[in-house]
PDB file of C-alpha atoms in Angstrom:
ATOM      1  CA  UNK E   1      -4.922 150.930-110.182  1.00 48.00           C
ATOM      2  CA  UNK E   2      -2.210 152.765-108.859  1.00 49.00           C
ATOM      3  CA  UNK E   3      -2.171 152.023-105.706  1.00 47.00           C
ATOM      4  CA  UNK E   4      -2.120 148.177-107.022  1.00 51.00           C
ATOM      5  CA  UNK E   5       0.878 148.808-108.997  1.00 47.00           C
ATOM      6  CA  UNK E   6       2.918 150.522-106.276  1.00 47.00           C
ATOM      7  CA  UNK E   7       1.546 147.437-103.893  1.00 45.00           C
ATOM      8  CA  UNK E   8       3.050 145.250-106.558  1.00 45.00           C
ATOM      9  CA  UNK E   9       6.196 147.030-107.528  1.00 44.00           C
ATOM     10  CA  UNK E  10       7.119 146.809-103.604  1.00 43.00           C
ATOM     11  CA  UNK E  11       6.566 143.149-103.902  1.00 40.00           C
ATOM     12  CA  UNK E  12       9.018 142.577-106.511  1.00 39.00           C
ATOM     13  CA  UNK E  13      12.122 144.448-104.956  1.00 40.00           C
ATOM     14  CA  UNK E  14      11.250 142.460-101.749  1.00 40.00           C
ATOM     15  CA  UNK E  15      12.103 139.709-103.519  1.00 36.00           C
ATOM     16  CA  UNK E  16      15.141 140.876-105.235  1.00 37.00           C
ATOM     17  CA  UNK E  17      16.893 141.580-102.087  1.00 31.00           C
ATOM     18  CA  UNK E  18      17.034 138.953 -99.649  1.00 31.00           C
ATOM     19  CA  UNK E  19      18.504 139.426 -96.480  1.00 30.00           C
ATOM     20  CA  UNK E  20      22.153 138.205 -96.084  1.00 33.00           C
ATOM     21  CA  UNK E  21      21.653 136.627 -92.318  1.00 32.00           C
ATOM     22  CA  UNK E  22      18.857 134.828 -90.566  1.00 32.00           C
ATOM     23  CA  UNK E  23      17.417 136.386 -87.667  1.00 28.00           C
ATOM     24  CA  UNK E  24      19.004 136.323 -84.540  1.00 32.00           C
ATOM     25  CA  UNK E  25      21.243 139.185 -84.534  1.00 36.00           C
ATOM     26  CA  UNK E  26      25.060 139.595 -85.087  1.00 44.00           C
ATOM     27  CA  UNK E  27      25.922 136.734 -83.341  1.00 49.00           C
ATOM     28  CA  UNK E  28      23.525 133.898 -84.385  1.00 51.00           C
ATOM     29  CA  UNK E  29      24.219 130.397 -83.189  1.00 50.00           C
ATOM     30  CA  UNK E  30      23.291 128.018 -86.434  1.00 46.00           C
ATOM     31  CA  UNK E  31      21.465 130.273 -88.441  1.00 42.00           C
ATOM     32  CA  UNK E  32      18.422 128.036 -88.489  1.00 38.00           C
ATOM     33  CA  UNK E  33      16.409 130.342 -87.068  1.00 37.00           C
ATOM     34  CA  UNK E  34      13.810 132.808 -88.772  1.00 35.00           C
ATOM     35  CA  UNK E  35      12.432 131.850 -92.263  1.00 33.00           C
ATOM     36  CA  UNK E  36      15.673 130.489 -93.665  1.00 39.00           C
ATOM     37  CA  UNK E  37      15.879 127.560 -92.050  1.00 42.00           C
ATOM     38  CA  UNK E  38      19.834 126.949 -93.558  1.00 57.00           C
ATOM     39  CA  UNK E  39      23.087 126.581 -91.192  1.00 85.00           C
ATOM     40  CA  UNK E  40      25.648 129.192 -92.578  1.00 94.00           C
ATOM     41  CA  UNK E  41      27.939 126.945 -90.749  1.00 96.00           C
ATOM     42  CA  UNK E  42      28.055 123.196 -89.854  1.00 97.00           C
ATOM     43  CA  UNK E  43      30.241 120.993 -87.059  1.00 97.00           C
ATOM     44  CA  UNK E  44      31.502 117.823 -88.219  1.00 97.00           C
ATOM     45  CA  UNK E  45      33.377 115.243 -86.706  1.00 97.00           C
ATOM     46  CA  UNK E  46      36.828 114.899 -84.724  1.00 98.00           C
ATOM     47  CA  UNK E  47      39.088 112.378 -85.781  1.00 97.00           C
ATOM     48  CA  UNK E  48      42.320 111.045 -84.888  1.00 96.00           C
ATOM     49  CA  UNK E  49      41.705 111.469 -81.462  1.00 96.00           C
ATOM     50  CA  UNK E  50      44.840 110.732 -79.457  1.00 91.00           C
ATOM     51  CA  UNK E  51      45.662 111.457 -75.900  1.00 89.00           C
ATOM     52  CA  UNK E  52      46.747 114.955 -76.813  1.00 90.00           C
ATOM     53  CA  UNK E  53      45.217 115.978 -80.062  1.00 93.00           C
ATOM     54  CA  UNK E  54      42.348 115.879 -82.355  1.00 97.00           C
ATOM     55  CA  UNK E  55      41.332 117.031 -85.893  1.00 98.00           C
ATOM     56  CA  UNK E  56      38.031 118.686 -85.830  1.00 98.00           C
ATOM     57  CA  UNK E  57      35.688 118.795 -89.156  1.00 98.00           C
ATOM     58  CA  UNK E  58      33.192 121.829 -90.504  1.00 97.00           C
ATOM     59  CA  UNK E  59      31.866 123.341 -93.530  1.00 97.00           C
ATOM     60  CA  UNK E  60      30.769 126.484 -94.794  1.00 96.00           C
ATOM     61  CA  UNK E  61      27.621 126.783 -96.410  1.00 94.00           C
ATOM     62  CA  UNK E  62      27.676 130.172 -97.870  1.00 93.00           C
ATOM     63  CA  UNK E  63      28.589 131.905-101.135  1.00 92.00           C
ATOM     64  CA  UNK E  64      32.185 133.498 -99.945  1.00 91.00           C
ATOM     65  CA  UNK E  65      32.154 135.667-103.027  1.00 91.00           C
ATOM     66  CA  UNK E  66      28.818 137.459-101.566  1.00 92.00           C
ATOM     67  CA  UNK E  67      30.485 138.686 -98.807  1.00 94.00           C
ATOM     68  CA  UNK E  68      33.777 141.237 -98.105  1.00 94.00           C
ATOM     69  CA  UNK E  69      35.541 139.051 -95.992  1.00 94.00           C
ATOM     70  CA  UNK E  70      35.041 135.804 -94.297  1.00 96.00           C
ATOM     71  CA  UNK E  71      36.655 133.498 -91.426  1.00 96.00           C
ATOM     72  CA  UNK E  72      36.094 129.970 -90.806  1.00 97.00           C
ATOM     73  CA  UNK E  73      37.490 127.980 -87.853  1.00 97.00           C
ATOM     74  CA  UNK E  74      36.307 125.878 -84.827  1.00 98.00           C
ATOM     75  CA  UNK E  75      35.793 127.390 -81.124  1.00 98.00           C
ATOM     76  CA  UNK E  76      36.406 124.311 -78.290  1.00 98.00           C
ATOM     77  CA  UNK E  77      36.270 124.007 -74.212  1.00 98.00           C
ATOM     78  CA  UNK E  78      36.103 121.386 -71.783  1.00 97.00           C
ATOM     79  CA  UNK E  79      33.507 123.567 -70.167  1.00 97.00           C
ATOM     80  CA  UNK E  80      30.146 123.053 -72.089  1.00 97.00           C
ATOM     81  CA  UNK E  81      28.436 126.306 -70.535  1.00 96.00           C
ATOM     82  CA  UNK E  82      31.389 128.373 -71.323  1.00 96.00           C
ATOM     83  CA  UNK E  83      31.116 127.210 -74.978  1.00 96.00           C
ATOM     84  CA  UNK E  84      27.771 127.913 -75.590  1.00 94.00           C
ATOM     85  CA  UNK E  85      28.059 130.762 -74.057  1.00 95.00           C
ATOM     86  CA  UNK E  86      31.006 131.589 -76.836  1.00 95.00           C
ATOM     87  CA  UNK E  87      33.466 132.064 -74.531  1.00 95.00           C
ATOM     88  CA  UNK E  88      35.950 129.167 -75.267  1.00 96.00           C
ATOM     89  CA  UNK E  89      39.438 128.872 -77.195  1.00 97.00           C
ATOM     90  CA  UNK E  90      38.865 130.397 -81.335  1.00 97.00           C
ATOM     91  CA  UNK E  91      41.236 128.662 -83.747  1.00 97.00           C
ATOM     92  CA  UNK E  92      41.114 130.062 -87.411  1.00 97.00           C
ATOM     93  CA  UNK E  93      41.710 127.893 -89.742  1.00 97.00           C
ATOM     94  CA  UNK E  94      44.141 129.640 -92.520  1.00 95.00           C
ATOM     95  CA  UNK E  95      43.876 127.122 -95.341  1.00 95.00           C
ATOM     96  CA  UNK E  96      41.669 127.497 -97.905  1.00 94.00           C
ATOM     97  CA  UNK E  97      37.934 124.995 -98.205  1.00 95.00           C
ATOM     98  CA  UNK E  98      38.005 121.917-100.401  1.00 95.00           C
ATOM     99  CA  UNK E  99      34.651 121.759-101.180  1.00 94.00           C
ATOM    100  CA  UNK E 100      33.627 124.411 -98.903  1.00 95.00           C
ATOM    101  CA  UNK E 101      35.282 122.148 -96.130  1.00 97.00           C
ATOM    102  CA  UNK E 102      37.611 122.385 -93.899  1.00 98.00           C
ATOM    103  CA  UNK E 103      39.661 120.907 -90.891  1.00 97.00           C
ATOM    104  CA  UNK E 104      41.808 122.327 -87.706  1.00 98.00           C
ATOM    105  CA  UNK E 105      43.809 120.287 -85.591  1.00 97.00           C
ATOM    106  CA  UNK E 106      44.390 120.730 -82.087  1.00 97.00           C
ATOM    107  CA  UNK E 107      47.283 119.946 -79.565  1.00 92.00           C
ATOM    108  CA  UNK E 108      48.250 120.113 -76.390  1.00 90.00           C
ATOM    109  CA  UNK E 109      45.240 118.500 -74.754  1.00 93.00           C
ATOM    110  CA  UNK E 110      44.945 117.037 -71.940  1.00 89.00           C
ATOM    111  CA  UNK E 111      44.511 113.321 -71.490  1.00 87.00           C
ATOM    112  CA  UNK E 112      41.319 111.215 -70.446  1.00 90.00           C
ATOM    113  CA  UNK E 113      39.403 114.935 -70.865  1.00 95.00           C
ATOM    114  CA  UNK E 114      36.095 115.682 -72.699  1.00 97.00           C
ATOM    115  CA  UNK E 115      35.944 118.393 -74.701  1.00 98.00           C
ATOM    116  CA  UNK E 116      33.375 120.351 -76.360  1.00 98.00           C
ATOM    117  CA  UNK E 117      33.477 122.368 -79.781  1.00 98.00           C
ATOM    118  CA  UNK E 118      31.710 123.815 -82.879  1.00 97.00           C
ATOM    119  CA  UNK E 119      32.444 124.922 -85.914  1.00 97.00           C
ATOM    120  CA  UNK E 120      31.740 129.030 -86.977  1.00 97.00           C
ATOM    121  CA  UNK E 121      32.394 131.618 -89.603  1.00 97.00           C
ATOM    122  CA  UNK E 122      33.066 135.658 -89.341  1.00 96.00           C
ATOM    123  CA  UNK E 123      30.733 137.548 -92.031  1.00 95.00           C
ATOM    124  CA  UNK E 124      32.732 140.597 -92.770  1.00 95.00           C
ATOM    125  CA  UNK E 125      34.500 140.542 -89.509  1.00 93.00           C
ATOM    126  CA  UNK E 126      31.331 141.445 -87.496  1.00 90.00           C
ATOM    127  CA  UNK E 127      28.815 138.878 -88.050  1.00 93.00           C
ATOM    128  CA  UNK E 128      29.110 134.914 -86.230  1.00 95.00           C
ATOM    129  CA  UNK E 129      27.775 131.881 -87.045  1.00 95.00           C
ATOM    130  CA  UNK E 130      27.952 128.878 -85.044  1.00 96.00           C
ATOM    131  CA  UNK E 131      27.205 124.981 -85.902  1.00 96.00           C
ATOM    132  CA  UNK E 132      26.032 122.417 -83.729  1.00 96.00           C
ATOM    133  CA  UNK E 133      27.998 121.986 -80.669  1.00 97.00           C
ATOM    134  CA  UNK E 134      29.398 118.495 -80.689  1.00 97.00           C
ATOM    135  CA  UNK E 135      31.809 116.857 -78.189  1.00 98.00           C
ATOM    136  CA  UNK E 136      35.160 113.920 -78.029  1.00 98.00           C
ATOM    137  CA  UNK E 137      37.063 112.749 -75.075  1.00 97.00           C
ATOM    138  CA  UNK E 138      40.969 112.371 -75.446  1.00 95.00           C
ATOM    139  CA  UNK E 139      42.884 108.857 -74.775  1.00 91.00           C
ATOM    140  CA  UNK E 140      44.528 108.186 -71.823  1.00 86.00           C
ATOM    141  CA  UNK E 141      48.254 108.763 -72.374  1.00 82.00           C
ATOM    142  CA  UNK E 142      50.682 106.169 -72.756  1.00 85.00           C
ATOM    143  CA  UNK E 143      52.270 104.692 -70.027  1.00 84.00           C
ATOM    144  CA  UNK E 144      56.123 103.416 -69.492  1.00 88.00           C
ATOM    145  CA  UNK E 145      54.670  99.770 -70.126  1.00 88.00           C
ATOM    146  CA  UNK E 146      53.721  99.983 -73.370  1.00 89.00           C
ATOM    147  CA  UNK E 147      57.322 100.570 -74.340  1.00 92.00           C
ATOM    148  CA  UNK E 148      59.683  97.162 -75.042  1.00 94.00           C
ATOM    149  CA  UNK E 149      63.299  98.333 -73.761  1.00 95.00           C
ATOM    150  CA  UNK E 150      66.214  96.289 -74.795  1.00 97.00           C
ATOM    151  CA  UNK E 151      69.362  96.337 -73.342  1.00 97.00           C
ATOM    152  CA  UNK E 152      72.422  96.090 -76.097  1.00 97.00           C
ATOM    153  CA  UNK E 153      76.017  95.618 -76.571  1.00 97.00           C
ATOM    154  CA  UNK E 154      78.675  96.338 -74.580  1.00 98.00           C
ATOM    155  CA  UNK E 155      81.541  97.143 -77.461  1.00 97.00           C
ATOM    156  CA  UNK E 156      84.902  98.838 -77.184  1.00 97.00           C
ATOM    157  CA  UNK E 157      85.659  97.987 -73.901  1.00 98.00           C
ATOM    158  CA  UNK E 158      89.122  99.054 -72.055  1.00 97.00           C
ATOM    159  CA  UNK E 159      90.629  98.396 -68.637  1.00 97.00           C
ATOM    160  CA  UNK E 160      88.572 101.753 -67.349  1.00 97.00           C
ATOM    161  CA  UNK E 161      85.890 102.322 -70.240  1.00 97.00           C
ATOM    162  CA  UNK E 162      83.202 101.048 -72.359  1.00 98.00           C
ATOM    163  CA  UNK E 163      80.156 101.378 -74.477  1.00 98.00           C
ATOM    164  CA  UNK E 164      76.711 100.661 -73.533  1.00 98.00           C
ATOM    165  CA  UNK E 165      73.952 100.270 -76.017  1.00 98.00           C
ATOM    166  CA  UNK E 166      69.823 100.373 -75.569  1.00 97.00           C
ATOM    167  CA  UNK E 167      67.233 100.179 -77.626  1.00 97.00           C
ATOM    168  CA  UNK E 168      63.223 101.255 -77.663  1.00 95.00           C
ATOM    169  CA  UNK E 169      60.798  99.413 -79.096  1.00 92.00           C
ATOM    170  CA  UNK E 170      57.367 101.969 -79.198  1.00 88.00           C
ATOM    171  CA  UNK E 171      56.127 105.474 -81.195  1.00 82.00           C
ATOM    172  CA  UNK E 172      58.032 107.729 -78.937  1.00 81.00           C
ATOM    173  CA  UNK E 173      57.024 110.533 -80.472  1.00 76.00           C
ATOM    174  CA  UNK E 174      53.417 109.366 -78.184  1.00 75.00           C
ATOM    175  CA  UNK E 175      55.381 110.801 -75.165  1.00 78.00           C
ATOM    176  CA  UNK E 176      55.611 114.189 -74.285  1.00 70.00           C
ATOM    177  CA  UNK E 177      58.264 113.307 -71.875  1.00 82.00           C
ATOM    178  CA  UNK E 178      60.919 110.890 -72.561  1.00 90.00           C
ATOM    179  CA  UNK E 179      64.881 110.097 -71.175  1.00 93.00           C
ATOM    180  CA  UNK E 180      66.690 106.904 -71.631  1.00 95.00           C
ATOM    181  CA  UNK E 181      70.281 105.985 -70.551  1.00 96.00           C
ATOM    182  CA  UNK E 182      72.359 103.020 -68.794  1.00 97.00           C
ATOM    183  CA  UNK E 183      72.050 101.834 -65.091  1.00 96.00           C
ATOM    184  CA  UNK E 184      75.469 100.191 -63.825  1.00 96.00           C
ATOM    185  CA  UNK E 185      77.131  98.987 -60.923  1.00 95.00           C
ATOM    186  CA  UNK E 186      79.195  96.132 -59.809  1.00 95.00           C
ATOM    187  CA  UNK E 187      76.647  94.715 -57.543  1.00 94.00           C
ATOM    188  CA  UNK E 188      73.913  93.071 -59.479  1.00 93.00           C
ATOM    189  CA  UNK E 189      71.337  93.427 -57.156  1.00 90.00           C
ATOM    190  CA  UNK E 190      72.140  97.608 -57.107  1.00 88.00           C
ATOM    191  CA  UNK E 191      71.492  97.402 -60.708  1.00 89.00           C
ATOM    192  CA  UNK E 192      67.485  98.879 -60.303  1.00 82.00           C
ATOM    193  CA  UNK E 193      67.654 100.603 -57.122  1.00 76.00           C
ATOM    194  CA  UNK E 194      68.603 103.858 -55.797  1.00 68.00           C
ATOM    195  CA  UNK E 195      72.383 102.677 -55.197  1.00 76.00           C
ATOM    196  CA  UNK E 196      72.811 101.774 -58.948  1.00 82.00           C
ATOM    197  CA  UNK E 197      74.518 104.687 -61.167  1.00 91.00           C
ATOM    198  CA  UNK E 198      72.187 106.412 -63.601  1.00 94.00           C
ATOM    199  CA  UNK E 199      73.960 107.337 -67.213  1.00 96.00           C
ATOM    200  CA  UNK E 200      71.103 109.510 -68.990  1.00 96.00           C
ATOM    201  CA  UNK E 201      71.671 109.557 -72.892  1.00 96.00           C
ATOM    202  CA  UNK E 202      71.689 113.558 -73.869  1.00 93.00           C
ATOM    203  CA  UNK E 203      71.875 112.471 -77.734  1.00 93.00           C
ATOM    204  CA  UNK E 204      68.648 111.764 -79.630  1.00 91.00           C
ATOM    205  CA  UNK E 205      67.368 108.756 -80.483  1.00 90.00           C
ATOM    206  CA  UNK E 206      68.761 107.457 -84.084  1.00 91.00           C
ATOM    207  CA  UNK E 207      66.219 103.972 -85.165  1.00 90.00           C
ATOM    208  CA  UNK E 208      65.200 103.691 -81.387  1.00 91.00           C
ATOM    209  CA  UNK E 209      68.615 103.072 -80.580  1.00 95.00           C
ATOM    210  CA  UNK E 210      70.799 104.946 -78.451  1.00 97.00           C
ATOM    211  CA  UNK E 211      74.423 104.316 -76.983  1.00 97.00           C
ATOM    212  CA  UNK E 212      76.400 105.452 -73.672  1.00 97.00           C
ATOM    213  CA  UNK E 213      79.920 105.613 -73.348  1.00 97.00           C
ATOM    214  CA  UNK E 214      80.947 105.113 -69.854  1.00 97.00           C
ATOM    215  CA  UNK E 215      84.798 105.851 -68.460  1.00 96.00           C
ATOM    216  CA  UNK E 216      86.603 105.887 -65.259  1.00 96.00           C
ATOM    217  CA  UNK E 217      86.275 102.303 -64.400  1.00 97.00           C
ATOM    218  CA  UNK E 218      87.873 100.040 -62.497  1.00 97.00           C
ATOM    219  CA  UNK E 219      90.555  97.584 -64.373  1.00 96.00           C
ATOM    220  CA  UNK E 220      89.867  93.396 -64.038  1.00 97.00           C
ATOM    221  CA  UNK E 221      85.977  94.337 -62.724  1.00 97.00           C
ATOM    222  CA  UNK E 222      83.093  92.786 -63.515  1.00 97.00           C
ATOM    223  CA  UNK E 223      80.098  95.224 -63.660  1.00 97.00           C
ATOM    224  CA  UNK E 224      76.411  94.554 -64.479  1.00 97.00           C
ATOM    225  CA  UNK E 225      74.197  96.842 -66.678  1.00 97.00           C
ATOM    226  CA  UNK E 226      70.808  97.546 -67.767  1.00 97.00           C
ATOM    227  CA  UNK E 227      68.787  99.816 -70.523  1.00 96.00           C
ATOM    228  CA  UNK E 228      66.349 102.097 -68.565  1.00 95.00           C
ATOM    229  CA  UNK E 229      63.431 104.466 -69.585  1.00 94.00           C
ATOM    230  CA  UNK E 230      62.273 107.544 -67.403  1.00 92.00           C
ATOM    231  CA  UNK E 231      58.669 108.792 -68.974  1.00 88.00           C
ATOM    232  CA  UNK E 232      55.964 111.069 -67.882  1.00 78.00           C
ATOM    233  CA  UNK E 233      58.130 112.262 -65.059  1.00 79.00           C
ATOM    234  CA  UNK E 234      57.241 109.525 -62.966  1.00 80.00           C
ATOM    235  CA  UNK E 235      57.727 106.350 -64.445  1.00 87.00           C
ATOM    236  CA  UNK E 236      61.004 104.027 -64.891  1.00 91.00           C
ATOM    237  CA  UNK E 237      61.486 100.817 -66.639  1.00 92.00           C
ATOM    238  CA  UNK E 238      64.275  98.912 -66.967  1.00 94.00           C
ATOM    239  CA  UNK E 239      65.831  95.925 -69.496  1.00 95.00           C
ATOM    240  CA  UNK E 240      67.535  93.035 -69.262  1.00 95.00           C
ATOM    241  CA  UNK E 241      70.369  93.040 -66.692  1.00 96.00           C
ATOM    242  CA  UNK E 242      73.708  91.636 -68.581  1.00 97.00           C
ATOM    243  CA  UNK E 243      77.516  92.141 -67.707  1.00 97.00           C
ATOM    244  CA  UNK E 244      80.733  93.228 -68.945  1.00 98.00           C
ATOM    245  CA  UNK E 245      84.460  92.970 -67.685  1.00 98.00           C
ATOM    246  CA  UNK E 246      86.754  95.208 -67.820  1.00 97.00           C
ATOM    247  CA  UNK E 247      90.524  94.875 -69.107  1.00 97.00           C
ATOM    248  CA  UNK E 248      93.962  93.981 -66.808  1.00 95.00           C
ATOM    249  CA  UNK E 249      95.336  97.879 -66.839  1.00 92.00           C
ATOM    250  CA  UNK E 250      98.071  98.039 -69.087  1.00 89.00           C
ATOM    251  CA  UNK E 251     101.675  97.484 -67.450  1.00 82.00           C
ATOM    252  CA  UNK E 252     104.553 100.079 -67.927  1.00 74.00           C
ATOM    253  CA  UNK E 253     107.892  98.755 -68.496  1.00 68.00           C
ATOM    254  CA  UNK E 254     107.120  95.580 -67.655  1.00 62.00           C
ATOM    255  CA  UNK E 255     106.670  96.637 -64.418  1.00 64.00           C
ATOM    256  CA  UNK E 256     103.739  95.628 -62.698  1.00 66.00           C
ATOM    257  CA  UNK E 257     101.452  97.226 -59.813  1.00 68.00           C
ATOM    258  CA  UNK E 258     103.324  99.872 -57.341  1.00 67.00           C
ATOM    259  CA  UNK E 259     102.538 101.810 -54.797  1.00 72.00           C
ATOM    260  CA  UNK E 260     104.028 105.561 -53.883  1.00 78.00           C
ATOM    261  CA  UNK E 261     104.590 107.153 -50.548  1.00 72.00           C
TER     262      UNK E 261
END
């Protein structure tokens, strides 16, 4: 009878103390291994891909009060080895889960590019848990002809100055590298070629719209003049080629043009 009882009694603590990780060791990929078949952590999905960023899904399915501490965040490569073999880039996520979810949005991809990621969680800053390693490809990035350039106004015009206006018609904030400006010269067919003068805009963009004030012209000239757009480094485009003449110079005295020796 004793020996019952003590066979019994062991029983019942057995039961009363489950233990806190499935087997696997201290870093477990999605806990479903062992006799508890249930992922401590689990990879959802990546939306709002774009060319250069992503928002990556996962939830925690633990009780966070039951443990010291816990992390939760998503680990991502474009190498699929060197993710499962844990070795890719760790972002924590600092906010807090709604509904034991949570999100973590990357940046600074790189374009047309698969990458590879899952979602984990820290136990008490030694124990990992991975999800299910899932995978998105980026966009290609935008390219200079997606963007609608106008070429504006030329206002306030003198006998040796003016101002030029442009305009963009796309999400610029899509580019990672953007400069606009004014291409002039008195020969029209200069206008989009290496001999035409380049006027980049150093002021930011206000509506899409930008201006450029130009100075040290020539009085009673005709000059032509475009909107142009430099992106990615590479890629030009230019606007609609219109005109502008400048002013008679102004006469001193009534005296008229002279020359000194």
């Amino acid at each position: 009878k004793f020996v019952s009882f003590a066979l019994l009694a062991m029983f019942i603590v057995g039961c009363d103390s489950p233990a806190p990780y499935p087997s696997g060791g201290d870093s477990d990929d999605d806990g479903g291994g062992g006799s508890n078949n249930k992922s401590y952590v689990v990879t959802g999905e990546a939306k709002d891909v774009t060319y250069k960023s992503v928002t990556l899904y996962g939830e925690v399915n633990v009780e966070i009060a039951d443990y010291e501490t816990i992390e939760w965040g998503m680990m991502y490569s474009s190498n699929k080895d060197e993710l499962e073999d844990r070795n890719g880039i760790m972002v924590v996520c600092d906010d807090a889960l709604i509904e034991n979810a949570y999100r973590v949005e990357l940046s600074d991809l790189v374009s047309e590019t698969k990458y590879y990621y899952c979602a984990y969680i820290n136990l008490n800053d030694k124990q990992y848990r991975f999800g299910e390693t899932k995978e998105f490809t980026t966009l290609a990035a935008p390219g200079v002809d997606e963007i609608t350039i106008l070429t504006g106004s030329a206002e306030d015009v003198t006998y040796h100055s003016v101002v030029l206006y442009g305009e963009l018609e796309a999400d610029m904030s899509n580019y990672s590298s953007v400069q606009y400006g004014i291409s002039y010269s008195t020969n029209r067919n200069d206008l989009q070629s290496a001999n035409s003068t380049l006027v980049y805009c150093s002021e930011s963009l206000q509506d899409n719209s930008y201006s450029v004030a130009l100075s040290g012209l020539e009085a009673e000239t005709k000059y032509y003049y475009c909107a142009f757009v430099y992106v990615n480094n590479q890629d030009f485009k230019f606007g609609t080629v219109k005109n502008f003449t400048t002013l008679e110079a102004p006469k001193i005295d009534g005296i008229g043009t002279f020359s000194v020796s």
